[in-house]
Each structure stands twice: as C-alpha cells, then as structure tokens.
PDB file of C-alpha atoms and ligand atoms in Angstrom:
ATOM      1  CA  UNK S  59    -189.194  88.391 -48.144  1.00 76.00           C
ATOM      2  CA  UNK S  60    -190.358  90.307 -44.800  1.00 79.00           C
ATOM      3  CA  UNK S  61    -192.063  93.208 -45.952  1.00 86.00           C
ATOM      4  CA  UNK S  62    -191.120  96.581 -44.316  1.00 89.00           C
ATOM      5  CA  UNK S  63    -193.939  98.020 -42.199  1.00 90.00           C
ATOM      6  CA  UNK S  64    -193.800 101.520 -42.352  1.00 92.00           C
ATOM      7  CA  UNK S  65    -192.020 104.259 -39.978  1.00 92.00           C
ATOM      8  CA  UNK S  66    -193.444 107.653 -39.673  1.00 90.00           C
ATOM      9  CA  UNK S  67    -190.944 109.271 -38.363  1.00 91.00           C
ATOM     10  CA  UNK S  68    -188.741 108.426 -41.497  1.00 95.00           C
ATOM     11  CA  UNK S  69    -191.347 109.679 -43.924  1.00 91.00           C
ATOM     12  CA  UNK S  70    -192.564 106.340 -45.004  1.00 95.00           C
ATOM     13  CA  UNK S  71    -195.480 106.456 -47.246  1.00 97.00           C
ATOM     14  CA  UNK S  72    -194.689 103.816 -50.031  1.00 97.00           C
ATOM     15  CA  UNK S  73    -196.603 104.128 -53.157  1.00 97.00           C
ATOM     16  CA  UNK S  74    -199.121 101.588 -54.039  1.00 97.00           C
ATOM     17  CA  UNK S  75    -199.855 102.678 -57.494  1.00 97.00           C
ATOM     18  CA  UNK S  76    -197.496 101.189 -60.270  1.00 98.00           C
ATOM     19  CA  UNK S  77    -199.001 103.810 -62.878  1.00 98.00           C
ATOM     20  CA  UNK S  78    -197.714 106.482 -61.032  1.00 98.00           C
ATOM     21  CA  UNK S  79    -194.178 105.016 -60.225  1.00 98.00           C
ATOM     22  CA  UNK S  80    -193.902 104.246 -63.280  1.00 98.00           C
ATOM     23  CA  UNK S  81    -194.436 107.719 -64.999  1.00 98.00           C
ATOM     24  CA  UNK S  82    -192.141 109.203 -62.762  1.00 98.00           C
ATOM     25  CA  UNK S  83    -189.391 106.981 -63.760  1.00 98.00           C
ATOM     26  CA  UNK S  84    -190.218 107.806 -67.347  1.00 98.00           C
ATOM     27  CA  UNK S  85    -189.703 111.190 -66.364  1.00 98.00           C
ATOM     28  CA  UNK S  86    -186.015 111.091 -65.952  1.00 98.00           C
ATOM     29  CA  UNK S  87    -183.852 111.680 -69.329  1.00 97.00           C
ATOM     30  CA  UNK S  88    -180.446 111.935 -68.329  1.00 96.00           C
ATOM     31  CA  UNK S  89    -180.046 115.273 -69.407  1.00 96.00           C
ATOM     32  CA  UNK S  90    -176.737 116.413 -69.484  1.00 94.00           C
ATOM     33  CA  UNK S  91    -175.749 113.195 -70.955  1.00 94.00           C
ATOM     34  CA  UNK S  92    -175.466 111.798 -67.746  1.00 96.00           C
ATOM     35  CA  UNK S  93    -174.755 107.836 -66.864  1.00 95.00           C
ATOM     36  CA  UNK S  94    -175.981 107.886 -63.516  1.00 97.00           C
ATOM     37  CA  UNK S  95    -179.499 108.043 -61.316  1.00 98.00           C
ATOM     38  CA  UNK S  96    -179.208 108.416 -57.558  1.00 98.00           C
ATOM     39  CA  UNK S  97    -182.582 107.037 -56.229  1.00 98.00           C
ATOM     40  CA  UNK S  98    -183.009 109.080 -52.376  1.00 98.00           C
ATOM     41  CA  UNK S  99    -185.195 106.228 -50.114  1.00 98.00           C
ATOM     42  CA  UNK S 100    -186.148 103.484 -52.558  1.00 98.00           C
ATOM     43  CA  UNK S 101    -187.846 101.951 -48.920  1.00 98.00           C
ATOM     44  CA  UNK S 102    -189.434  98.838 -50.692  1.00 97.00           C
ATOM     45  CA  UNK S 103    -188.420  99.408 -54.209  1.00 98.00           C
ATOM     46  CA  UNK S 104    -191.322 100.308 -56.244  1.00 98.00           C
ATOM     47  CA  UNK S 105    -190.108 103.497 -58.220  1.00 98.00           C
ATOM     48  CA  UNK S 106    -186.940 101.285 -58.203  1.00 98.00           C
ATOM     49  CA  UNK S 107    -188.390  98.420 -60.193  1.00 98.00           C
ATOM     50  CA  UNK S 108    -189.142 100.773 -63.168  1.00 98.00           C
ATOM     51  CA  UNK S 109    -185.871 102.777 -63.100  1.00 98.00           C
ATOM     52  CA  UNK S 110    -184.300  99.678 -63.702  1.00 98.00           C
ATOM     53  CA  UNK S 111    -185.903  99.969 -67.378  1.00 96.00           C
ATOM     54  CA  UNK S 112    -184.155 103.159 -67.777  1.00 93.00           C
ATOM     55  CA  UNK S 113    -180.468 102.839 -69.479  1.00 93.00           C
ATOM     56  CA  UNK S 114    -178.893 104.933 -66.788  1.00 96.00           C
ATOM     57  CA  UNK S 115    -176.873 102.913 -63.864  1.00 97.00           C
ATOM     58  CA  UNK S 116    -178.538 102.887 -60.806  1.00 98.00           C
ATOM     59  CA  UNK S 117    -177.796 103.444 -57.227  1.00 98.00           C
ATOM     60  CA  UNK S 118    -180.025 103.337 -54.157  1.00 98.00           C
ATOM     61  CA  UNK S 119    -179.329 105.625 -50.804  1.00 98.00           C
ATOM     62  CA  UNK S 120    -181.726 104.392 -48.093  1.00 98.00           C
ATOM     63  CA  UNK S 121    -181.483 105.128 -44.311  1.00 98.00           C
ATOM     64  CA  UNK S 122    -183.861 102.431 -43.144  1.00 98.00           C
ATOM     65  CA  UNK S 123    -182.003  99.030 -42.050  1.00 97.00           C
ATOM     66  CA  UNK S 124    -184.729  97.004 -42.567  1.00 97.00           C
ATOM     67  CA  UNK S 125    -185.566  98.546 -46.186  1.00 97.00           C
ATOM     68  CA  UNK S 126    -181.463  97.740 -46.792  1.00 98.00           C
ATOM     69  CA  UNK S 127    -182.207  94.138 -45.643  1.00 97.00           C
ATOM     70  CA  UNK S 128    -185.107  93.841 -48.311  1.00 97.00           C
ATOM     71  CA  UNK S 129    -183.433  95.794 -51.232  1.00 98.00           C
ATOM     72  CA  UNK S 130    -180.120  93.922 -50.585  1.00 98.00           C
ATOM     73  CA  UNK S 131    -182.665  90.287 -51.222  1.00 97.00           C
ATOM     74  CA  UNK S 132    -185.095  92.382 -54.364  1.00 97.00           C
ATOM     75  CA  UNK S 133    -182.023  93.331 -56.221  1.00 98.00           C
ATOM     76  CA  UNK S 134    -178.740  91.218 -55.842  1.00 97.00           C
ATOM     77  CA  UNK S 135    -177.709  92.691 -59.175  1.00 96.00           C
ATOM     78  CA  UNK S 136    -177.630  96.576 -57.657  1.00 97.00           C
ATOM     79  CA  UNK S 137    -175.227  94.961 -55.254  1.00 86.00           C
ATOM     80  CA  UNK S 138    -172.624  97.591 -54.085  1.00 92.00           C
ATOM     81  CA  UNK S 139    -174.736 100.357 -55.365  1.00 98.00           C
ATOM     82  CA  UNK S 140    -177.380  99.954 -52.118  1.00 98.00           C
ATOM     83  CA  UNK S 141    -176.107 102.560 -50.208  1.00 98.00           C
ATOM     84  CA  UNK S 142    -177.189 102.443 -46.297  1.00 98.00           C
ATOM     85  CA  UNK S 143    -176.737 105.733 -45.080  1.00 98.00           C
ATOM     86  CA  UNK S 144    -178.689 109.589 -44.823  1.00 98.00           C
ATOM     87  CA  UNK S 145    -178.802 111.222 -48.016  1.00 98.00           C
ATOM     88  CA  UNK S 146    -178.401 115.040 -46.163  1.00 98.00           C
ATOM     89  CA  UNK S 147    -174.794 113.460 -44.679  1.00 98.00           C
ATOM     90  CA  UNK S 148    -173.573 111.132 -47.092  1.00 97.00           C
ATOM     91  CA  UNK S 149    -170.562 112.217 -49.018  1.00 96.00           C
ATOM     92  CA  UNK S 150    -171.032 111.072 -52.468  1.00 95.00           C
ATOM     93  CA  UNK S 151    -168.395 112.674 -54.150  1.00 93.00           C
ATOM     94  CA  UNK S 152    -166.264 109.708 -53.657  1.00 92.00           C
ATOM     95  CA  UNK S 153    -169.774 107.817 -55.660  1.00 93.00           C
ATOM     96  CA  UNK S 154    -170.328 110.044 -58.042  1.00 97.00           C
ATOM     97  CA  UNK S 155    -167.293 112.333 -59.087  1.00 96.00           C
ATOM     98  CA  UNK S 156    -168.634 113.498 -61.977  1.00 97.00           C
ATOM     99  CA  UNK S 157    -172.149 114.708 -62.925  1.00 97.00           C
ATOM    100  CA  UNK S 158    -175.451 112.418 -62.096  1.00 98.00           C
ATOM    101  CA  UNK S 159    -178.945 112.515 -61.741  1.00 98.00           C
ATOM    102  CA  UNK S 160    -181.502 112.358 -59.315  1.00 98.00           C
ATOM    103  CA  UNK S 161    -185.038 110.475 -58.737  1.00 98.00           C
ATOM    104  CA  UNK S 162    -187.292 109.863 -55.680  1.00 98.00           C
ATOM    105  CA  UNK S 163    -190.496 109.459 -53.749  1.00 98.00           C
ATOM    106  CA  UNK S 164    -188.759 112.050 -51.107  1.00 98.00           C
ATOM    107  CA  UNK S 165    -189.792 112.175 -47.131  1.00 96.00           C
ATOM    108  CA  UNK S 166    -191.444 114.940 -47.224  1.00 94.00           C
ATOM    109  CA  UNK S 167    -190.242 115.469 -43.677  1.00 94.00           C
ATOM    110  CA  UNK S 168    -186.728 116.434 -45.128  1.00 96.00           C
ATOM    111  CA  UNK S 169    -187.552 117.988 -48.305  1.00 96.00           C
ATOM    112  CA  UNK S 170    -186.074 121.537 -48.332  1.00 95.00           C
ATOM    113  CA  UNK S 171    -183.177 120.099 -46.724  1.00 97.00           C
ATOM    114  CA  UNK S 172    -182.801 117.300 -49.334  1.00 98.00           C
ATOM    115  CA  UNK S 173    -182.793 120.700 -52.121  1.00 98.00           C
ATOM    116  CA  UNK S 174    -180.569 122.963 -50.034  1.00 97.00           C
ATOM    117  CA  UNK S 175    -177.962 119.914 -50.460  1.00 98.00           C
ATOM    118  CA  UNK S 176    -178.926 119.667 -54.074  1.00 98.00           C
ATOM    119  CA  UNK S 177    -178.035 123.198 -54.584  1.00 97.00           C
ATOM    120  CA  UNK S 178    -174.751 122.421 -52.849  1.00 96.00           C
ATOM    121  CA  UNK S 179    -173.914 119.953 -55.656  1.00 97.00           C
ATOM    122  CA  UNK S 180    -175.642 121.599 -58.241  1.00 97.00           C
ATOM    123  CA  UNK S 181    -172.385 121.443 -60.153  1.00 96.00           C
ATOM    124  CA  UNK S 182    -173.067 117.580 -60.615  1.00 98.00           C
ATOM    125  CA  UNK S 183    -176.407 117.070 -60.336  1.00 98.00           C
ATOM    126  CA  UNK S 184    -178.181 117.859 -63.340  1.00 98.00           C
ATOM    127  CA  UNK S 185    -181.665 116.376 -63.190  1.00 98.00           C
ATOM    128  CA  UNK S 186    -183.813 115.878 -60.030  1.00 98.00           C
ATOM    129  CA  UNK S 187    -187.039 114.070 -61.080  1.00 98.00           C
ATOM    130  CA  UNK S 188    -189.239 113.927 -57.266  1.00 98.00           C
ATOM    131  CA  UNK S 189    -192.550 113.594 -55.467  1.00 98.00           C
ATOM    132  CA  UNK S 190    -193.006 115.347 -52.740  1.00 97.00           C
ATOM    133  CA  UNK S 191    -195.335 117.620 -50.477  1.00 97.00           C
ATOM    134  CA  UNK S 192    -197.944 119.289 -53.575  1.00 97.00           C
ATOM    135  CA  UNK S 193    -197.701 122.946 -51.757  1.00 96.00           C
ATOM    136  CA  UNK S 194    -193.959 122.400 -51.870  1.00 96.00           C
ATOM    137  CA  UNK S 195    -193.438 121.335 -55.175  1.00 97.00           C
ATOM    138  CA  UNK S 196    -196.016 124.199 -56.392  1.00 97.00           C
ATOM    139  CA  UNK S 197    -194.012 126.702 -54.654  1.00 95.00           C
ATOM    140  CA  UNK S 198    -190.414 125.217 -56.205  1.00 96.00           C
ATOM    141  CA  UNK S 199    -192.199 125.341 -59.384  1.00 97.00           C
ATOM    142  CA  UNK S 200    -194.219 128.947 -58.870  1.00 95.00           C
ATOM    143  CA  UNK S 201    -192.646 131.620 -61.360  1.00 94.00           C
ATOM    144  CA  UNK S 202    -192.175 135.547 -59.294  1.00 96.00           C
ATOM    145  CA  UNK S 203    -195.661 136.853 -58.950  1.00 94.00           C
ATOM    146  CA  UNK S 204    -196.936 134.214 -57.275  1.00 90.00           C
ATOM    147  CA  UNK S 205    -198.289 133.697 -53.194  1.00 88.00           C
ATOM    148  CA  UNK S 206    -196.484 130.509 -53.192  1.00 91.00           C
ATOM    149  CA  UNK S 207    -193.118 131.995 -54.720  1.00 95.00           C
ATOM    150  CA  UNK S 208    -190.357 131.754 -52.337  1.00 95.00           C
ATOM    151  CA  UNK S 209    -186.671 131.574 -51.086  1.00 96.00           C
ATOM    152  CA  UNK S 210    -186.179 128.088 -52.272  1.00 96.00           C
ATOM    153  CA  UNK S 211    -187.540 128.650 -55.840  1.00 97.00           C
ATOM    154  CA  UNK S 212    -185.537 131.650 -56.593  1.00 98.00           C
ATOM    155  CA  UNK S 213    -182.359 129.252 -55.131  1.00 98.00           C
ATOM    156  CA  UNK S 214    -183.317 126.310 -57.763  1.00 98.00           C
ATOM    157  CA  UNK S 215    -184.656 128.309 -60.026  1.00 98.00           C
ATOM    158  CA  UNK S 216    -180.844 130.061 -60.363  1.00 98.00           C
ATOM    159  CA  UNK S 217    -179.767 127.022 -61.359  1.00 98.00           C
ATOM    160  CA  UNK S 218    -182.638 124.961 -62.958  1.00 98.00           C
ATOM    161  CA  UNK S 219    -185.351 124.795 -65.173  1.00 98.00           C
ATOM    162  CA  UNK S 220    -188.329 123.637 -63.190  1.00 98.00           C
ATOM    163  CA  UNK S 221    -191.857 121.818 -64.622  1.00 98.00           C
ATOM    164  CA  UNK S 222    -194.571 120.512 -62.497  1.00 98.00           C
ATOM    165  CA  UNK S 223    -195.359 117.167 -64.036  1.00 98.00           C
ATOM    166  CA  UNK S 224    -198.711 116.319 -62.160  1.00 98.00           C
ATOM    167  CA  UNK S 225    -200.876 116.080 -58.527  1.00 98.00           C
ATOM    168  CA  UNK S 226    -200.738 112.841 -56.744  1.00 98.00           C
ATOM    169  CA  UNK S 227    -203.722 111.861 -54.287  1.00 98.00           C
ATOM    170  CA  UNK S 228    -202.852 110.537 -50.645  1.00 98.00           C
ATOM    171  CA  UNK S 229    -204.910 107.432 -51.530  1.00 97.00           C
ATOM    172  CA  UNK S 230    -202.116 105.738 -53.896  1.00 97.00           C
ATOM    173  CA  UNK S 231    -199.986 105.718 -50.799  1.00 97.00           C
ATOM    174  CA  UNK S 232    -199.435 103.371 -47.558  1.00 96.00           C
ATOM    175  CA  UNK S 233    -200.315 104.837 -45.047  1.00 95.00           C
ATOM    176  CA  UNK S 234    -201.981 107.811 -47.454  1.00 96.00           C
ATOM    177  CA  UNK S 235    -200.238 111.248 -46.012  1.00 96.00           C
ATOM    178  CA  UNK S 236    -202.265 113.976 -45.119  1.00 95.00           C
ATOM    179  CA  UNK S 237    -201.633 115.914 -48.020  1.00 97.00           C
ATOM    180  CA  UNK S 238    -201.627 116.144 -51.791  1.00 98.00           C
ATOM    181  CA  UNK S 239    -198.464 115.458 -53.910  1.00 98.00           C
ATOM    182  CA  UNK S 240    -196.611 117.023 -57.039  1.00 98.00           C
ATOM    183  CA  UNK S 241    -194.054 115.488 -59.252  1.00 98.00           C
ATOM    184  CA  UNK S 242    -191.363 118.113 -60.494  1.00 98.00           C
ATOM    185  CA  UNK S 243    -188.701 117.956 -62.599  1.00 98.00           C
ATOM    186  CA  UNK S 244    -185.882 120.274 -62.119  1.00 98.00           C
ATOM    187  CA  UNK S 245    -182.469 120.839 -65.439  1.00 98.00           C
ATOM    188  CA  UNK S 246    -179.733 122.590 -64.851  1.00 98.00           C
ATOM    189  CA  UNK S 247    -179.868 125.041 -67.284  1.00 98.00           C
ATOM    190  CA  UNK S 248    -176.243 127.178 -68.774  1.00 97.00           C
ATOM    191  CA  UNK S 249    -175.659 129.393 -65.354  1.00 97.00           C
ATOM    192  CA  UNK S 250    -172.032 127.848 -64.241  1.00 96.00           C
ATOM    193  CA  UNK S 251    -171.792 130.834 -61.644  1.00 97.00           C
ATOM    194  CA  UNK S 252    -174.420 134.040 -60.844  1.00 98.00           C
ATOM    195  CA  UNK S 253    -173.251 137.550 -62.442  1.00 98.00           C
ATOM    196  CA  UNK S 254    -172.748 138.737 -58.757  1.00 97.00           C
ATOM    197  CA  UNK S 255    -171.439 137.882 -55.588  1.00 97.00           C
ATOM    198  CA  UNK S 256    -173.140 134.649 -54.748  1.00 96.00           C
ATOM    199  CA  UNK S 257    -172.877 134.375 -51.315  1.00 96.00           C
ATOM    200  CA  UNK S 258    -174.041 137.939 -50.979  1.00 97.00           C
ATOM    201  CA  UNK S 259    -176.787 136.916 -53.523  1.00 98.00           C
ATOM    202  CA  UNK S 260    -178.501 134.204 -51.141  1.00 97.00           C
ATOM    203  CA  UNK S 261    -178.039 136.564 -48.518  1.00 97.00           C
ATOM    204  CA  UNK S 262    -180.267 139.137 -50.096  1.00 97.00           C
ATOM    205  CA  UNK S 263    -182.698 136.710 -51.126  1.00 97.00           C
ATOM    206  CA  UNK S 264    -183.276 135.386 -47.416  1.00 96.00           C
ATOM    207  CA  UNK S 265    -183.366 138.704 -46.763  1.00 96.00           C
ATOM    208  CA  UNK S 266    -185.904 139.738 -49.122  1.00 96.00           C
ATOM    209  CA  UNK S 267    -188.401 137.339 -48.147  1.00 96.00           C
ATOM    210  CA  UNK S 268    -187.559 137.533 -44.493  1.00 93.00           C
ATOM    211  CA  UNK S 269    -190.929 139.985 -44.507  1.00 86.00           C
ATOM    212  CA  UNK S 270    -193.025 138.950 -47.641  1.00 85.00           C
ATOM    213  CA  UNK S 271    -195.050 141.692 -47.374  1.00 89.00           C
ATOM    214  CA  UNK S 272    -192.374 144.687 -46.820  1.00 93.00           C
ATOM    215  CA  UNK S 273    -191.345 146.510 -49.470  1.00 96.00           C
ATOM    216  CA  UNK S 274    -186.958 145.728 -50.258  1.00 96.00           C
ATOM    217  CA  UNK S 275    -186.307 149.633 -48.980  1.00 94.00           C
ATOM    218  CA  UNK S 276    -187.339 148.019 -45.515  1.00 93.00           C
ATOM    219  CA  UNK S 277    -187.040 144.458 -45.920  1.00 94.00           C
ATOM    220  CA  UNK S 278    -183.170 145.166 -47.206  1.00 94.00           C
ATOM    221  CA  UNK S 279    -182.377 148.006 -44.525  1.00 90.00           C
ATOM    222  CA  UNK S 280    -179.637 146.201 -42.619  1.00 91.00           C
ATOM    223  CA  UNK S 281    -177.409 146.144 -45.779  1.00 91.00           C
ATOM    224  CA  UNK S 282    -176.810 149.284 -46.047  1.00 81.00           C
ATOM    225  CA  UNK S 283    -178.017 150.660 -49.201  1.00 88.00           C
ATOM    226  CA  UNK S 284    -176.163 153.397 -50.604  1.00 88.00           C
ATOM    227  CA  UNK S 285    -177.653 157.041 -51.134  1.00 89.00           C
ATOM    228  CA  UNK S 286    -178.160 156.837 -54.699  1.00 89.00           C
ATOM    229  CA  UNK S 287    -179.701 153.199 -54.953  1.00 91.00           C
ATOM    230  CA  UNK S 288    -181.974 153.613 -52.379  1.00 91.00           C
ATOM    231  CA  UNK S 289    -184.251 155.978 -54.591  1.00 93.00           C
ATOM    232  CA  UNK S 290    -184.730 152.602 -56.931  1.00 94.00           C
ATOM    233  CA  UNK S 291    -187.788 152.307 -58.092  1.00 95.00           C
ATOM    234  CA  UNK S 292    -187.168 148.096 -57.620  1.00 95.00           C
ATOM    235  CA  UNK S 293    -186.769 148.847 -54.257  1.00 96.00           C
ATOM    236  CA  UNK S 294    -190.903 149.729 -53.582  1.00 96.00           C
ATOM    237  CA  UNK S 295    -191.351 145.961 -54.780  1.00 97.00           C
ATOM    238  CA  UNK S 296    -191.451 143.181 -52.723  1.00 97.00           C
ATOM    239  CA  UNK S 297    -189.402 140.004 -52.535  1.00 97.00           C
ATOM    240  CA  UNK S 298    -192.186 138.087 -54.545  1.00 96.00           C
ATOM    241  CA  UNK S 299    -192.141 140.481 -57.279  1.00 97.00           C
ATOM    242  CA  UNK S 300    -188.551 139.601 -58.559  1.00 97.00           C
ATOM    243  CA  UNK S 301    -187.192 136.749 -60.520  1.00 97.00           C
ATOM    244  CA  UNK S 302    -183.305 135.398 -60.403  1.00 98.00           C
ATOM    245  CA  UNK S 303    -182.580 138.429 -63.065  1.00 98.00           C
ATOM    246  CA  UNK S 304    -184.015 141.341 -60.697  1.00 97.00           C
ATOM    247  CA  UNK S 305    -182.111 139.631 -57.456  1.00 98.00           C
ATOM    248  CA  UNK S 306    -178.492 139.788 -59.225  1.00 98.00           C
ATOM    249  CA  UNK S 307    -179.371 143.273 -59.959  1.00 96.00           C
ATOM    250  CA  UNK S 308    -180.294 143.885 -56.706  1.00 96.00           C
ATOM    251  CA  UNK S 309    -177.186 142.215 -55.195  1.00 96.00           C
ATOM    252  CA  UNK S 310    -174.935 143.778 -57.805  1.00 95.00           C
ATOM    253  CA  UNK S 311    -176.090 147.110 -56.764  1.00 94.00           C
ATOM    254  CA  UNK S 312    -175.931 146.344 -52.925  1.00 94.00           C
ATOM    255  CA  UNK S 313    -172.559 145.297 -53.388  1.00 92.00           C
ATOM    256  CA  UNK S 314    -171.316 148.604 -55.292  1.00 88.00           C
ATOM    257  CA  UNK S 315    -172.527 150.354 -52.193  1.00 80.00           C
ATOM    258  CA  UNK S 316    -170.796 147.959 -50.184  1.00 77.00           C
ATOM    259  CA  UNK S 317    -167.727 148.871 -51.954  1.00 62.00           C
ATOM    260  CA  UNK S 318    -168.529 152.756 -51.431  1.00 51.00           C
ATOM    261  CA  UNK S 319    -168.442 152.879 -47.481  1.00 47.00           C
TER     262      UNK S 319
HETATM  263  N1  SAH I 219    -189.657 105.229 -52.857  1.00 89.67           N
HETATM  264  C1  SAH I 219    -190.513 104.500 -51.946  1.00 89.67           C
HETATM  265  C2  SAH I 219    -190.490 105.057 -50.525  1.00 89.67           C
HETATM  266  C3  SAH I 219    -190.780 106.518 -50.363  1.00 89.67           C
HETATM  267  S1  SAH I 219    -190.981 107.006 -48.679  1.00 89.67           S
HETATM  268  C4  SAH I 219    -191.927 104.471 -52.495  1.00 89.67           C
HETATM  269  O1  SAH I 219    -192.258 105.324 -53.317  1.00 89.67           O
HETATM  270  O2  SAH I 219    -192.705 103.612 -52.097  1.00 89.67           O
HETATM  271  C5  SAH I 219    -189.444 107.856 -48.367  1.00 89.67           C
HETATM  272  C6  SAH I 219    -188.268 106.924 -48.144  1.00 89.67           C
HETATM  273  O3  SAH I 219    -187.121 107.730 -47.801  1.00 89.67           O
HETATM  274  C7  SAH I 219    -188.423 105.909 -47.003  1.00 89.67           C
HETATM  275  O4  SAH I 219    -188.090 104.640 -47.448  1.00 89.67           O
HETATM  276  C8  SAH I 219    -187.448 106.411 -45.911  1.00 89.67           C
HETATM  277  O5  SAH I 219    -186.900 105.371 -45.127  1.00 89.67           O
HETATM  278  C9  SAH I 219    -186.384 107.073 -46.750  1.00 89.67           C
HETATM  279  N2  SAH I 219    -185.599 108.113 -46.050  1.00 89.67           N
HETATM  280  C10 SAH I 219    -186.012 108.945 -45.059  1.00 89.67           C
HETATM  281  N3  SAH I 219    -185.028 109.791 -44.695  1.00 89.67           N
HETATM  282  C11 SAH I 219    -183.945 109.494 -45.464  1.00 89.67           C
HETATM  283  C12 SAH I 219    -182.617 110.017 -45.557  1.00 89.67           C
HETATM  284  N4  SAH I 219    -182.215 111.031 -44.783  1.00 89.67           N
HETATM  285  N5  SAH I 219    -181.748 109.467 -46.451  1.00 89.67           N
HETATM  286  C13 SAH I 219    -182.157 108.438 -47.243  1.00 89.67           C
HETATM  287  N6  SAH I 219    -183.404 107.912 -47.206  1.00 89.67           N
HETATM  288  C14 SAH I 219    -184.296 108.424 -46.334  1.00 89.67           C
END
C-alpha cells in the first residue's frame, strides 16, 4: 500500500507512537450504553487499528482521498462504514439516528468548529474521547476561575463532564506540530435542556467573555438589564468567575427584565 504523505493544510500530523494511540482508544467506554464510535480523520489508521479492539462498531469519516484509498485497502471489513466526506458538513443523522460516540486525533486546524458541531448533536453524542491542541484542550477542560476558562468550556461543560487524560509531545507525531497536545474526554452528563432560555443563554455567555476583563455590569450592557438586577452583586464579577450554574442565573434574570420592558 502507497503510504499517504502528509498535507498541512488538512491538519495532518499522524501519530507515530502506538502507546499513545493505543491509550486513547482505551479511553473510550461507550457510556451511555452506546453501540457506536465515530472516528473524525483516521488519515492512515493508527488510532483506528486499536479501536477495532473495542466492542463498539466502528465508522471512519475522513476528508482526504488518498487516506480513503488506503483505509478502503487496511480495512475491507469497515467497508461501507469509511465515510469520505468533511466531518463539520456531513449529515450523519441518516448514520447514526440514535446516540453514538466519538474518538479522534482531531486537526487541530478545525477544532472549535469540530465542538461547536458536537454541541449541535449533543443530544446523540455522548462521549468524545480526542487529541488535540494542549492549550485547547486545557481550556475545554479549565473549571471557572481559571485564565484559560472560556466560551467553549462553559458551552461543553453545560452538557458534559470533562477530564484531561494526559500531555502529548510534538515528537510522537509526523511531521511533529508546533505545539503540545492533551487528550480529553468529554460525558454527557443528566442536563436534557438548560433551566433558561438557551439561545439567550449562549448569547450571554459570548457576551460575557466578549471583554474578559470587564466586569458583566459593562460587559452585559447591551441587554438591557433591568433596574433592580443591575445592583447584583454577580454582576461586579467577570465572565471567568462563573460556572454553567451562575450563567443560567444570569440569563434567567436577564430574561425577567426582558419580559419587564
Ligand atoms: N488519526 C490519524 C490522523 C490525525 S491527523 C493519526 O492519529 O495518525 C487529522 C486527520 O483529520 C487527517 O487525516 C486529516 O485528513 C483529517 N481531516 C482534516 N479535516 C477533516 C474534516 N473536515 N473532516 C474529516 N477529516 C478531516
């Protein structure tokens, strides 16, 4: 078989280290009772050789032709389950219907994106077990409090439980990246829906951290807080100073005032 050089503009960095690929593999339990493992850019398949030795039914979504052409030759079994195609556009409701899992070496290029689509079918996807960018993963990971703490981990962490596993050096790679990277693991814990308007809720937390270092009375002036909440005490905090709990409160109370005018 041809091996696939590498493209850098897809995020190719394949891992050279079987140690590592194999503990994240091992990583992924299928909570939820799921049957299913979505692996995002197997490229040459060498996470995908040790999911295989995990019960769950594999599929592979890869948007590099030439990795197709080898995984299609490395795995005749997986047959129909090598998707070609871009993970961010794919539709894979007509795949996987009901809830699944999912596992990958991300491109770090596409990262947040890959999680904002996550969160879109967060109702389904009930593991995520991923390398990617260490300062990234930290910050998913980072509880309130925290300099790395941020729009995307208050988003996931709505919705999941999140561990960071352990640091990867760019040496185990080809080519090595320029920068560390972190394995995370993300459940979806009980929430089925946020005790507040969730649209408004997202809104508030962009918001929020539009300005890191503004207090919420100024960060938050453009909604419109009513009279009586904007005496708050929360509202002398700053965005990085409140977890999922203090951001429904927040939106609950911006939306009462909403209702008031
Ligand atoms: N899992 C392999 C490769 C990781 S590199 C390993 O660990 O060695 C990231 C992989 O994601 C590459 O193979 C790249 O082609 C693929 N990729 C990049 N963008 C993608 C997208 N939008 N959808 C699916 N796969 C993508």
């Amino acid at each position: 078989m041809e091996k696939v050089k590498p493209k850098k503009h897809l995020g190719q960095h394949f891992l050279t280290d079987l140690s590592i690929a194999e503990r994240i593999a091992q990583a992924v339990k299928g909570h939820g009772g799921v049957s299913k493992v979505l692996e995002i850019g197997p490229g040459m398949g060498v996470l995908t050789d040790f999911l295989l030795n995990n019960p769950l039914d594999l599929y592979l979504i890869e948007i590099d032709h030439e990795s197709i052409v080898y995984l299609n030759q490395k795995y005749p079994q997986l047959k129909e389950k090598i998707i070609e195609g871009d993970y961010l556009k794919y539709d894979l409701k007509a795949i996987f219907p009901d809830k699944y899992a999912i596992a990958g070496n991300f491109p770090y290029n596409i990262s947040s994106q890959i999680f904002f689509k996550v969160l879109e079918e967060k109702h389904r996807v009930t593991e995520v077990v991923c390398m990617l960018q260490k300062e990234v993963a930290k910050r998913i990971a980072s509880p309130k409090g925290n300099k790395d703490y941020g729009i995307l981990s208050v988003f996931l962490q709505a919705y999941y439980d999140i561990e960071y596993l352990f640091t990867v050096p760019p040496g185990v790679f080809n080519p090595p990246p320029k920068v560390h990277s972190g394995v995370i693991r993300l459940t979806r814990n009980q929430t089925e829906k946020l005790d507040c308007n969730e649209k408004l809720f997202f809104q508030v937390v962009k918001g929020g951290f539009g300005n890191r270092r503004k207090t919420l009375r100024n960060s938050l002036k453009s909604f419109n807080l009513s009279e009586e909440f904007k005496t708050n005490p929360i509202l002398d905090k700053r965005a990085e100073q409140l977890d999922v709990a203090d951001f429904v409160f927040l939106t609950q109370e911006i939306e009462k005032g909403r209702g008031a005018h």
